[in-house]
mmCIF file of C-alpha atoms in Angstrom:
data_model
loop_
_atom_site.group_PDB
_atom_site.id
_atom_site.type_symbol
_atom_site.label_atom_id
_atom_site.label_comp_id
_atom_site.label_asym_id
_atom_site.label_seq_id
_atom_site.Cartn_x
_atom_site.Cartn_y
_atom_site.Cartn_z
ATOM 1 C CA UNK N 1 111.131 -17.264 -32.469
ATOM 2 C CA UNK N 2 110.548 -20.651 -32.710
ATOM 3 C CA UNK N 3 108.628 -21.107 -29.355
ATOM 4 C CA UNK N 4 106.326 -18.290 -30.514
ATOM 5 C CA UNK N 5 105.870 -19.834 -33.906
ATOM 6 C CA UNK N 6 104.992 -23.489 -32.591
ATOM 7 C CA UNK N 7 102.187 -21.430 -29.752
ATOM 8 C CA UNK N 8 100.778 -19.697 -32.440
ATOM 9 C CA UNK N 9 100.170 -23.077 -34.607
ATOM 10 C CA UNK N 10 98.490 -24.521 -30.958
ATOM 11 C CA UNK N 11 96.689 -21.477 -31.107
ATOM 12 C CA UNK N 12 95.411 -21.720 -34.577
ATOM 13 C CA UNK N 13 94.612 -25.156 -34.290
ATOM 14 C CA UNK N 14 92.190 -24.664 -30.905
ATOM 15 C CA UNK N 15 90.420 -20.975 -32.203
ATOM 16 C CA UNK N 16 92.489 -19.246 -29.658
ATOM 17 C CA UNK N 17 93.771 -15.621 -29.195
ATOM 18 C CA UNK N 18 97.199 -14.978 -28.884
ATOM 19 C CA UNK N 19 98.728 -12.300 -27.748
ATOM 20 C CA UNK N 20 102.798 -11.854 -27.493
ATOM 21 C CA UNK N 21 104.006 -9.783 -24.723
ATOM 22 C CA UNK N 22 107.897 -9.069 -24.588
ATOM 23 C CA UNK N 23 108.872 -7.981 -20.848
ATOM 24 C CA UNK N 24 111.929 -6.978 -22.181
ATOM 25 C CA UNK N 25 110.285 -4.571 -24.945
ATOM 26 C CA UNK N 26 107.786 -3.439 -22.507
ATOM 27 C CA UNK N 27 110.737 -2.595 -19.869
ATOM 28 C CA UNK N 28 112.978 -0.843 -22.483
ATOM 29 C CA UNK N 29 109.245 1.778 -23.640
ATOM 30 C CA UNK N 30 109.054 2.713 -20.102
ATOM 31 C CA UNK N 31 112.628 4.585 -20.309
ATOM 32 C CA UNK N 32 111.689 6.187 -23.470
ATOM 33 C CA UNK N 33 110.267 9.503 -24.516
ATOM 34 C CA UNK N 34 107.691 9.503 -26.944
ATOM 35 C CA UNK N 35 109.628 10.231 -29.828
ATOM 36 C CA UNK N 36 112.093 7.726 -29.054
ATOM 37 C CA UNK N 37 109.106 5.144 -28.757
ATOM 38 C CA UNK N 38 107.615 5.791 -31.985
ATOM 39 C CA UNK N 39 111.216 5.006 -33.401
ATOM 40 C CA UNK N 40 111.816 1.776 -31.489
ATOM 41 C CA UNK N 41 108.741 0.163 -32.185
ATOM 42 C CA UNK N 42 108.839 1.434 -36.340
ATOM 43 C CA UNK N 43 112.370 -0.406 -35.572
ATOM 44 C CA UNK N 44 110.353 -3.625 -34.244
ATOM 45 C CA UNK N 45 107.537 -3.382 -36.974
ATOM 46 C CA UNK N 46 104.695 -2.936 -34.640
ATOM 47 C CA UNK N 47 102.929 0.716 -33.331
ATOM 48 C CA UNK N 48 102.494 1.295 -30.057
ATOM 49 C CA UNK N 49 98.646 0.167 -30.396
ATOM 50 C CA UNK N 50 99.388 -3.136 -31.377
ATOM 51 C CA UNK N 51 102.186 -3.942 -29.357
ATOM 52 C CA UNK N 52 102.540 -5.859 -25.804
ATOM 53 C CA UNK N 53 100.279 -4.986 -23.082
ATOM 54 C CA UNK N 54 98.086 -2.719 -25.011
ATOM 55 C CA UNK N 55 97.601 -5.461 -27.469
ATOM 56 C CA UNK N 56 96.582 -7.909 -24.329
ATOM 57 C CA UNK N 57 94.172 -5.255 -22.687
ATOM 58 C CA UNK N 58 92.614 -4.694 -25.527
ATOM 59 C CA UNK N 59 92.006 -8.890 -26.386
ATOM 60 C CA UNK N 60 90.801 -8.785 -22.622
ATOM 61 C CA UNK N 61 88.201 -6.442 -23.474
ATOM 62 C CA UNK N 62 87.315 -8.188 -26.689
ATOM 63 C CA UNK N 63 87.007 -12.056 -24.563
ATOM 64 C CA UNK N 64 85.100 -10.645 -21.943
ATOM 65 C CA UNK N 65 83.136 -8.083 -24.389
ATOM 66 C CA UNK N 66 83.886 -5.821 -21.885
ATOM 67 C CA UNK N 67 83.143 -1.849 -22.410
ATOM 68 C CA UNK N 68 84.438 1.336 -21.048
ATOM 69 C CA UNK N 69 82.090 4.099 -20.090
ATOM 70 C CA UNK N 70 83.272 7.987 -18.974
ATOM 71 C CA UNK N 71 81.345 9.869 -16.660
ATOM 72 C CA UNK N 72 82.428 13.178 -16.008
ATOM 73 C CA UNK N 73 81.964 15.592 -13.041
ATOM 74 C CA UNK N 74 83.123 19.032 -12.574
ATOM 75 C CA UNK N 75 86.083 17.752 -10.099
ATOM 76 C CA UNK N 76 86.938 14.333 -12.114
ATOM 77 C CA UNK N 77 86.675 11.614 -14.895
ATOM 78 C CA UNK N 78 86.147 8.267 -14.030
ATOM 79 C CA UNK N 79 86.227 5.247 -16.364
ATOM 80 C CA UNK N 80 84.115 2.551 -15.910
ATOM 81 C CA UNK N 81 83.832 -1.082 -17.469
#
């Protein structure tokens, strides 16, 4: 949309990351099964790995340089950046 378009330019213009995040996308995935997900996003043009909140977590990580380390007991996993 056109609001997207004219962030994206601001973006551009300062070096910035941008990262779109549609509430009403990410609402509509939580009431899907996985199959159904796969579809709806193949519908949308993105995969689930570059879509919404995924997408943001993962520029967080990049921004920060952030890392995730597993440790792993014989009672758990933890993660831990």
């Amino acid at each position: 949309n056109d609001m997207v378009k004219r962030l994206k330019e601001v973006a551009d213009a300062e070096g910035a990351k941008l990262v779109i995040v549609s509430a009403q996308v990410e609402a509509e995935l939580v009431e899907l099964e996985d199959e159904d997900k796969a579809e709806f996003l193949e519908s949308l043009g993105v995969t689930i790995d570059t879509c919404g909140l995924r997408a943001l977590v993962r520029e967080a990580y990049d921004i920060l340089n952030l890392q995730t380390y597993f440790t792993s007991g014989e009672t758990e996993t933890k993660a831990w950046t």
